[in-house]
PDB file of C-alpha atoms in Angstrom:
ATOM      1  CA  MET A 163      -6.254 119.453 -19.514  1.00 34.00           C
ATOM      2  CA  GLY A 164      -9.927 119.902 -20.242  1.00 34.00           C
ATOM      3  CA  ALA A 165      -9.649 117.548 -23.202  1.00 35.00           C
ATOM      4  CA  ILE A 166      -9.666 114.640 -20.685  1.00 31.00           C
ATOM      5  CA  ALA A 167     -13.405 115.115 -20.141  1.00 31.00           C
ATOM      6  CA  THR A 168     -13.980 114.693 -23.801  1.00 28.00           C
ATOM      7  CA  ALA A 169     -11.544 111.974 -24.538  1.00 31.00           C
ATOM      8  CA  LEU A 170     -12.912 109.424 -27.027  1.00 29.00           C
ATOM      9  CA  LEU A 171     -13.017 105.958 -25.617  1.00 32.00           C
ATOM     10  CA  PHE A 172     -13.373 103.114 -28.176  1.00 30.00           C
ATOM     11  CA  TYR A 173     -14.966  99.810 -27.096  1.00 29.00           C
ATOM     12  CA  ALA A 174     -14.850  96.379 -28.699  1.00 34.00           C
ATOM     13  CA  VAL A 175     -17.960  95.144 -30.390  1.00 37.00           C
ATOM     14  CA  PRO A 176     -18.428  91.318 -30.090  1.00 39.00           C
ATOM     15  CA  ASP A 177     -17.202  89.395 -33.140  1.00 43.00           C
ATOM     16  CA  ALA A 178     -20.557  87.695 -33.588  1.00 41.00           C
ATOM     17  CA  GLU A 179     -22.142  91.044 -34.201  1.00 41.00           C
ATOM     18  CA  PHE A 180     -19.399  91.945 -36.669  1.00 41.00           C
ATOM     19  CA  ASP A 181     -19.848  88.630 -38.372  1.00 45.00           C
ATOM     20  CA  GLN A 182     -23.504  89.372 -38.984  1.00 41.00           C
ATOM     21  CA  LYS A 183     -22.740  92.809 -40.508  1.00 48.00           C
ATOM     22  CA  LYS A 184     -19.481  92.065 -42.179  1.00 55.00           C
ATOM     23  CA  GLU A 185     -19.834  88.574 -43.630  1.00 63.00           C
ATOM     24  CA  GLY A 186     -16.923  87.831 -45.889  1.00 80.00           C
ATOM     25  CA  ALA A 187     -14.875  90.811 -44.643  1.00 92.00           C
ATOM     26  CA  THR A 188     -11.222  90.670 -43.495  1.00 94.00           C
ATOM     27  CA  ARG A 189     -10.930  91.659 -39.929  1.00 94.00           C
ATOM     28  CA  TYR A 190      -7.938  93.560 -38.632  1.00 94.00           C
ATOM     29  CA  THR A 191      -6.743  95.360 -35.448  1.00 93.00           C
ATOM     30  CA  PHE A 192      -3.695  97.278 -34.415  1.00 92.00           C
ATOM     31  CA  SER A 193      -1.369  96.935 -31.392  1.00 92.00           C
ATOM     32  CA  THR A 194       0.753  99.746 -29.906  1.00 91.00           C
ATOM     33  CA  LEU A 195       4.150  99.514 -28.276  1.00 92.00           C
ATOM     34  CA  LEU A 196       4.581 101.935 -25.336  1.00 92.00           C
ATOM     35  CA  LEU A 197       8.082 102.963 -24.307  1.00 93.00           C
ATOM     36  CA  PRO A 198       7.962 104.983 -21.065  1.00 92.00           C
ATOM     37  CA  ASP A 199      10.575 107.689 -20.367  1.00 90.00           C
ATOM     38  CA  ARG A 200      12.263 107.315 -17.003  1.00 82.00           C
ATOM     39  CA  PRO A 201      10.498 109.900 -14.716  1.00 78.00           C
ATOM     40  CA  ALA A 202      12.771 112.826 -13.477  1.00 78.00           C
ATOM     41  CA  ASP A 203      11.207 112.756  -9.960  1.00 83.00           C
ATOM     42  CA  ARG A 204      10.406 109.875  -7.694  1.00 89.00           C
ATOM     43  CA  THR A 205       7.531 111.834  -6.084  1.00 93.00           C
ATOM     44  CA  ILE A 206       5.326 114.290  -7.889  1.00 93.00           C
ATOM     45  CA  LYS A 207       2.152 116.359  -7.147  1.00 94.00           C
ATOM     46  CA  VAL A 208      -0.352 116.805  -9.927  1.00 93.00           C
ATOM     47  CA  ARG A 209      -3.883 117.801 -10.589  1.00 92.00           C
ATOM     48  CA  LYS A 210      -6.234 114.899 -11.210  1.00 86.00           C
ATOM     49  CA  SER A 211      -6.187 115.334 -14.938  1.00 82.00           C
ATOM     50  CA  ASP A 212      -2.435 115.791 -15.348  1.00 90.00           C
ATOM     51  CA  PRO A 213      -0.014 113.133 -16.523  1.00 91.00           C
ATOM     52  CA  TRP A 214       1.919 111.046 -14.050  1.00 92.00           C
ATOM     53  CA  LEU A 215       4.547 110.363 -16.689  1.00 91.00           C
ATOM     54  CA  TRP A 216       4.861 109.943 -20.431  1.00 90.00           C
ATOM     55  CA  GLY A 217       6.806 108.137 -23.187  1.00 92.00           C
ATOM     56  CA  LYS A 218       6.953 107.147 -26.797  1.00 91.00           C
ATOM     57  CA  ALA A 219       4.135 105.203 -28.634  1.00 90.00           C
ATOM     58  CA  LEU A 220       5.037 103.103 -31.666  1.00 92.00           C
ATOM     59  CA  PRO A 221       3.311 100.452 -33.656  1.00 92.00           C
ATOM     60  CA  ALA A 222       3.997  97.034 -32.244  1.00 93.00           C
ATOM     61  CA  ALA A 223       5.237  95.970 -35.646  1.00 95.00           C
ATOM     62  CA  ALA A 224       6.006  98.008 -38.713  1.00 95.00           C
ATOM     63  CA  VAL A 225       7.061  97.642 -42.336  1.00 96.00           C
ATOM     64  CA  VAL A 226       8.521  99.909 -45.050  1.00 95.00           C
ATOM     65  CA  LEU A 227       8.186  99.425 -48.804  1.00 95.00           C
ATOM     66  CA  ASP A 228      11.097  98.620 -51.072  1.00 89.00           C
ATOM     67  CA  ARG A 229      10.380 101.798 -53.086  1.00 92.00           C
ATOM     68  CA  SER A 230       7.930 104.708 -53.208  1.00 93.00           C
ATOM     69  CA  LEU A 231       4.381 103.932 -54.293  1.00 94.00           C
ATOM     70  CA  THR A 232       2.025 106.228 -56.163  1.00 93.00           C
ATOM     71  CA  LEU A 233      -1.553 104.880 -55.824  1.00 91.00           C
ATOM     72  CA  PRO A 234      -3.084 104.637 -59.348  1.00 89.00           C
ATOM     73  CA  GLY A 235      -5.531 107.492 -60.234  1.00 87.00           C
ATOM     74  CA  THR A 236      -4.745 109.418 -57.138  1.00 87.00           C
ATOM     75  CA  PRO A 237      -2.166 112.073 -55.956  1.00 87.00           C
ATOM     76  CA  PHE A 238      -1.329 109.855 -52.929  1.00 88.00           C
ATOM     77  CA  VAL A 239       2.325 108.747 -52.554  1.00 89.00           C
ATOM     78  CA  ILE A 240       3.659 106.399 -49.850  1.00 92.00           C
ATOM     79  CA  GLY A 241       7.409 106.894 -49.563  1.00 89.00           C
ATOM     80  CA  GLY A 242       9.840 104.021 -49.489  1.00 88.00           C
ATOM     81  CA  ASP A 243      10.990 105.151 -46.030  1.00 85.00           C
ATOM     82  CA  GLU A 244       7.569 105.732 -44.474  1.00 89.00           C
ATOM     83  CA  LEU A 245       6.576 103.523 -41.615  1.00 91.00           C
ATOM     84  CA  LEU A 246       3.453 101.460 -42.040  1.00 94.00           C
ATOM     85  CA  SER A 247       1.831  99.934 -38.992  1.00 94.00           C
ATOM     86  CA  LEU A 248       1.447  96.192 -39.415  1.00 96.00           C
ATOM     87  CA  ALA A 249      -2.045  94.975 -38.515  1.00 95.00           C
ATOM     88  CA  ASN A 250      -3.149  91.829 -36.569  1.00 94.00           C
ATOM     89  CA  SER A 251      -4.997  89.964 -39.359  1.00 95.00           C
ATOM     90  CA  LYS A 252      -5.189  86.768 -41.311  1.00 95.00           C
ATOM     91  CA  LYS A 253      -4.033  88.829 -44.370  1.00 96.00           C
ATOM     92  CA  LEU A 254      -0.955  90.938 -44.661  1.00 97.00           C
ATOM     93  CA  ILE A 255      -2.191  94.539 -44.006  1.00 97.00           C
ATOM     94  CA  ALA A 256      -0.242  97.708 -43.115  1.00 97.00           C
ATOM     95  CA  CYS A 257      -1.531 101.168 -42.669  1.00 94.00           C
ATOM     96  CA  GLN A 258      -0.109 104.711 -42.592  1.00 91.00           C
ATOM     97  CA  LEU A 259       0.845 106.065 -39.171  1.00 84.00           C
ATOM     98  CA  THR A 260       1.284 109.760 -39.467  1.00 72.00           C
ATOM     99  CA  ARG A 261      -0.679 110.850 -42.579  1.00 69.00           C
ATOM    100  CA  THR A 262      -4.356 110.719 -43.608  1.00 71.00           C
ATOM    101  CA  VAL A 263      -6.280 111.470 -46.703  1.00 70.00           C
ATOM    102  CA  THR A 264      -9.604 113.249 -47.129  1.00 63.00           C
ATOM    103  CA  VAL A 265     -12.597 110.849 -47.599  1.00 60.00           C
ATOM    104  CA  GLY A 266     -16.295 110.915 -47.485  1.00 50.00           C
ATOM    105  CA  LEU A 267     -19.108 112.501 -49.458  1.00 47.00           C
ATOM    106  CA  LEU A 268     -18.287 116.037 -48.536  1.00 47.00           C
ATOM    107  CA  GLY A 269     -14.623 115.398 -47.782  1.00 46.00           C
ATOM    108  CA  GLY A 270     -15.083 115.812 -44.039  1.00 51.00           C
ATOM    109  CA  GLY A 271     -13.462 112.657 -42.994  1.00 59.00           C
ATOM    110  CA  LYS A 272      -9.713 111.747 -42.546  1.00 70.00           C
ATOM    111  CA  SER A 273      -8.484 108.215 -42.933  1.00 82.00           C
ATOM    112  CA  PRO A 274      -5.127 106.434 -43.241  1.00 86.00           C
ATOM    113  CA  ILE A 275      -4.251 104.513 -46.387  1.00 91.00           C
ATOM    114  CA  CYS A 276      -3.865 100.740 -45.928  1.00 95.00           C
ATOM    115  CA  LEU A 277      -2.086  98.283 -48.110  1.00 97.00           C
ATOM    116  CA  ILE A 278      -3.185  94.625 -48.257  1.00 97.00           C
ATOM    117  CA  ASP A 279      -1.869  91.376 -49.683  1.00 97.00           C
ATOM    118  CA  ARG A 280      -4.918  89.686 -51.206  1.00 95.00           C
ATOM    119  CA  ASP A 281      -3.400  86.576 -52.640  1.00 95.00           C
ATOM    120  CA  GLY A 282      -0.967  85.720 -49.784  1.00 95.00           C
ATOM    121  CA  ASP A 283       2.223  85.866 -51.699  1.00 96.00           C
ATOM    122  CA  GLY A 284       3.947  88.411 -49.295  1.00 96.00           C
ATOM    123  CA  ALA A 285       3.525  91.371 -51.603  1.00 96.00           C
ATOM    124  CA  PHE A 286       0.872  94.180 -51.244  1.00 97.00           C
ATOM    125  CA  ASP A 287      -1.434  94.147 -54.310  1.00 97.00           C
ATOM    126  CA  GLY A 288      -4.246  96.373 -53.129  1.00 96.00           C
ATOM    127  CA  TRP A 289      -5.069  99.497 -51.139  1.00 95.00           C
ATOM    128  CA  TYR A 290      -8.015 101.044 -49.238  1.00 94.00           C
ATOM    129  CA  THR A 291      -8.814 103.714 -46.736  1.00 89.00           C
ATOM    130  CA  SER A 292      -9.157 102.462 -43.050  1.00 88.00           C
ATOM    131  CA  SER A 293     -12.055 103.474 -40.752  1.00 81.00           C
ATOM    132  CA  VAL A 294     -10.386 102.607 -37.395  1.00 83.00           C
ATOM    133  CA  PRO A 295      -7.575 104.216 -35.386  1.00 79.00           C
ATOM    134  CA  VAL A 296      -4.084 102.935 -36.208  1.00 84.00           C
ATOM    135  CA  TYR A 297      -2.872 103.590 -32.701  1.00 77.00           C
ATOM    136  CA  TRP A 298      -4.929 101.491 -30.251  1.00 70.00           C
ATOM    137  CA  ASN A 299      -4.887  98.510 -28.038  1.00 64.00           C
ATOM    138  CA  GLY A 300      -6.252  95.712 -30.180  1.00 67.00           C
ATOM    139  CA  GLU A 301      -9.894  96.248 -29.090  1.00 71.00           C
ATOM    140  CA  THR A 302     -11.104  98.271 -32.009  1.00 80.00           C
ATOM    141  CA  ALA A 303     -11.528  96.096 -35.105  1.00 88.00           C
ATOM    142  CA  GLY A 304     -11.626  97.213 -38.700  1.00 90.00           C
ATOM    143  CA  HIS A 305     -13.304  95.063 -41.418  1.00 93.00           C
ATOM    144  CA  ILE A 306     -12.620  95.567 -45.125  1.00 93.00           C
ATOM    145  CA  GLN A 307     -14.701  94.078 -47.953  1.00 93.00           C
ATOM    146  CA  SER A 308     -12.913  92.841 -51.020  1.00 92.00           C
ATOM    147  CA  ASP A 309     -15.069  95.262 -53.148  1.00 92.00           C
ATOM    148  CA  ASP A 310     -13.600  98.160 -51.334  1.00 92.00           C
ATOM    149  CA  ILE A 311     -10.026  97.232 -52.273  1.00 95.00           C
ATOM    150  CA  ARG A 312      -8.414  98.921 -55.284  1.00 94.00           C
ATOM    151  CA  ALA A 313      -5.698  97.015 -57.141  1.00 95.00           C
ATOM    152  CA  ILE A 314      -2.019  98.058 -57.315  1.00 95.00           C
ATOM    153  CA  ALA A 315       1.057  96.497 -58.927  1.00 95.00           C
ATOM    154  CA  PRO A 316       2.560  94.097 -56.417  1.00 96.00           C
ATOM    155  CA  ILE A 317       5.130  95.714 -54.019  1.00 96.00           C
ATOM    156  CA  ARG A 318       6.980  94.004 -51.239  1.00 94.00           C
ATOM    157  CA  PRO A 319       7.387  95.293 -47.698  1.00 96.00           C
ATOM    158  CA  ARG A 320      10.407  94.979 -45.314  1.00 95.00           C
ATOM    159  CA  THR A 321       9.675  94.339 -41.635  1.00 95.00           C
ATOM    160  CA  LEU A 322      11.631  96.446 -39.166  1.00 94.00           C
ATOM    161  CA  GLY A 323      13.700  94.836 -36.600  1.00 94.00           C
ATOM    162  CA  PRO A 324      13.163  95.553 -32.855  1.00 92.00           C
ATOM    163  CA  GLU A 325      15.962  98.149 -32.514  1.00 92.00           C
ATOM    164  CA  GLU A 326      15.118  99.828 -35.785  1.00 92.00           C
ATOM    165  CA  LEU A 327      11.521 100.141 -34.736  1.00 92.00           C
ATOM    166  CA  ARG A 328      12.388 101.598 -31.293  1.00 90.00           C
ATOM    167  CA  ALA A 329      14.593 104.274 -32.937  1.00 88.00           C
ATOM    168  CA  ALA A 330      11.934 105.235 -35.466  1.00 85.00           C
ATOM    169  CA  ASP A 331      10.881 108.880 -35.790  1.00 78.00           C
ATOM    170  CA  ALA A 332       7.230 108.113 -36.792  1.00 68.00           C
ATOM    171  CA  SER A 333       5.997 107.987 -33.193  1.00 74.00           C
ATOM    172  CA  LYS A 334       3.518 109.596 -31.055  1.00 84.00           C
ATOM    173  CA  LYS A 335       3.605 110.423 -27.295  1.00 88.00           C
ATOM    174  CA  PHE A 336       1.537 108.568 -24.625  1.00 91.00           C
ATOM    175  CA  SER A 337       0.986 109.537 -21.063  1.00 91.00           C
ATOM    176  CA  ILE A 338      -0.155 107.623 -17.989  1.00 92.00           C
ATOM    177  CA  ARG A 339      -3.116 109.491 -16.364  1.00 90.00           C
ATOM    178  CA  TYR A 340      -6.025 109.051 -14.014  1.00 90.00           C
ATOM    179  CA  VAL A 341      -9.084 109.192 -16.138  1.00 87.00           C
ATOM    180  CA  HIS A 342     -12.670 108.461 -15.252  1.00 85.00           C
ATOM    181  CA  GLY A 343     -11.703 106.439 -12.129  1.00 89.00           C
ATOM    182  CA  GLU A 344      -8.931 104.489 -13.827  1.00 90.00           C
ATOM    183  CA  LEU A 345      -5.209 104.719 -14.152  1.00 90.00           C
ATOM    184  CA  THR A 346      -4.678 104.448 -17.887  1.00 89.00           C
ATOM    185  CA  PHE A 347      -2.705 105.681 -20.775  1.00 89.00           C
ATOM    186  CA  CYS A 348      -3.756 108.220 -23.453  1.00 88.00           C
ATOM    187  CA  ILE A 349      -2.019 108.679 -26.801  1.00 86.00           C
ATOM    188  CA  ASP A 350      -1.545 112.161 -28.364  1.00 75.00           C
ATOM    189  CA  ALA A 351      -1.492 115.533 -26.584  1.00 60.00           C
ATOM    190  CA  ASN A 352      -5.211 115.982 -26.985  1.00 61.00           C
ATOM    191  CA  ASN A 353      -5.862 112.579 -25.315  1.00 58.00           C
ATOM    192  CA  ALA A 354      -7.789 111.405 -28.472  1.00 64.00           C
ATOM    193  CA  TYR A 355      -7.266 107.713 -27.596  1.00 77.00           C
ATOM    194  CA  CYS A 356      -7.423 106.413 -23.999  1.00 81.00           C
ATOM    195  CA  LEU A 357      -7.341 102.793 -22.949  1.00 76.00           C
ATOM    196  CA  SER A 358     -10.836 101.709 -21.833  1.00 66.00           C
ATOM    197  CA  ARG A 359      -9.770  99.154 -19.166  1.00 70.00           C
ATOM    198  CA  GLY A 360      -7.080 100.607 -16.931  1.00 80.00           C
ATOM    199  CA  ALA A 361      -6.406  99.899 -13.212  1.00 84.00           C
ATOM    200  CA  LYS A 362      -9.295 101.103 -10.999  1.00 89.00           C
ATOM    201  CA  MET A 363      -8.446 103.825  -8.441  1.00 91.00           C
ATOM    202  CA  HIS A 364     -10.294 105.505  -5.561  1.00 91.00           C
ATOM    203  CA  PRO A 365      -8.002 108.412  -4.355  1.00 94.00           C
ATOM    204  CA  GLY A 366      -8.427 109.430  -0.760  1.00 95.00           C
ATOM    205  CA  PRO A 367      -6.291 110.900   2.100  1.00 95.00           C
ATOM    206  CA  ALA A 368      -4.668 107.457   2.935  1.00 96.00           C
ATOM    207  CA  GLU A 369      -1.930 106.110   0.687  1.00 96.00           C
ATOM    208  CA  GLN A 370      -2.843 103.373  -1.647  1.00 96.00           C
ATOM    209  CA  THR A 371      -0.793 101.296  -4.178  1.00 96.00           C
ATOM    210  CA  VAL A 372      -1.633 100.737  -7.826  1.00 94.00           C
ATOM    211  CA  ARG A 373       0.239  98.710 -10.387  1.00 93.00           C
ATOM    212  CA  PHE A 374       0.196  99.525 -14.114  1.00 91.00           C
ATOM    213  CA  MET A 375       2.394  98.582 -17.057  1.00 90.00           C
ATOM    214  CA  ARG A 376       4.396  96.540 -14.521  1.00 91.00           C
ATOM    215  CA  GLY A 377       5.170  99.811 -12.628  1.00 92.00           C
ATOM    216  CA  GLU A 378       4.153 100.474  -9.105  1.00 94.00           C
ATOM    217  CA  PHE A 379       2.744 103.740  -7.781  1.00 95.00           C
ATOM    218  CA  ILE A 380       1.752 104.969  -4.273  1.00 96.00           C
ATOM    219  CA  TYR A 381      -0.866 107.748  -4.340  1.00 96.00           C
ATOM    220  CA  ARG A 382      -3.058 109.789  -2.088  1.00 96.00           C
ATOM    221  CA  LYS A 383      -5.241 112.829  -2.464  1.00 95.00           C
ATOM    222  CA  ASP A 384      -4.179 115.804  -0.324  1.00 94.00           C
ATOM    223  CA  GLU A 385      -6.401 118.554   1.261  1.00 92.00           C
ATOM    224  CA  ASP A 386      -6.507 120.723  -1.819  1.00 91.00           C
ATOM    225  CA  GLY A 387      -7.613 117.842  -4.124  1.00 90.00           C
ATOM    226  CA  MET A 388      -4.124 117.312  -5.689  1.00 94.00           C
ATOM    227  CA  LEU A 389      -2.717 113.829  -6.190  1.00 96.00           C
ATOM    228  CA  VAL A 390       0.626 112.985  -4.548  1.00 96.00           C
ATOM    229  CA  ILE A 391       2.346 110.268  -6.472  1.00 96.00           C
ATOM    230  CA  SER A 392       5.383 108.301  -5.378  1.00 95.00           C
ATOM    231  CA  ILE A 393       6.915 106.222  -8.216  1.00 94.00           C
ATOM    232  CA  VAL A 394       8.136 103.039  -6.556  1.00 94.00           C
ATOM    233  CA  GLN A 395       8.948 101.155  -9.695  1.00 93.00           C
ATOM    234  CA  ASP A 396       9.168 102.553 -13.144  1.00 92.00           C
ATOM    235  CA  PRO A 397       6.689 101.083 -15.704  1.00 92.00           C
ATOM    236  CA  LYS A 398       8.014  98.820 -18.418  1.00 92.00           C
ATOM    237  CA  GLU A 399       7.572  98.821 -22.082  1.00 92.00           C
ATOM    238  CA  ALA A 400       4.379  96.991 -23.058  1.00 89.00           C
ATOM    239  CA  VAL A 401       2.258  96.181 -26.057  1.00 90.00           C
ATOM    240  CA  TYR A 402      -1.435  96.944 -25.972  1.00 86.00           C
TER     241      TYR A 402
END
């Protein structure tokens, strides 16, 4: 699990700083729903970088389109059954979850496509490529200027209900881990996104208790540096 050491942690930038740089831009963030699997064992022994348990990561809210959409002048198609993560924003914005497009001067960047309702009538009428992770905890904000939005014919979304969302296939995995002195969660197998403000921990030979995601864990470090974890209470689903 050497990727832990190189995990990318994103931090919030104060809104005032954004306002100075992005005056007139529309601000948006994303929230993620974590659905823990029930652990198979009540007591486990792991290396410091290994997961304690894992589960499913989904957008906290999602929509689908009422038909497939081909973006004008591009080869990009958003299917009518493709889940789009609904953003937290004053405007209706939804972005792709599982696919990205090549962007940038030399084509080295990858970005999700986002749809936006510019006039507030409940239908998407523009699109752009996002510069922020779709799966995150609401701390990393994107800002889009109106000049960067390209027009499309209006198309209406349908919001998924709670049970439909939880059964969706367009999900990623998350794991609860001990990272950089914190009990936290990371999304994706390569730990690309890790929460930057988890529960602080100081493992030692004496048993200690930590609570995270409304779960309760007793932990200690044994003589060979391994962590011995007793799961007292399973974590609950939570939105970050």
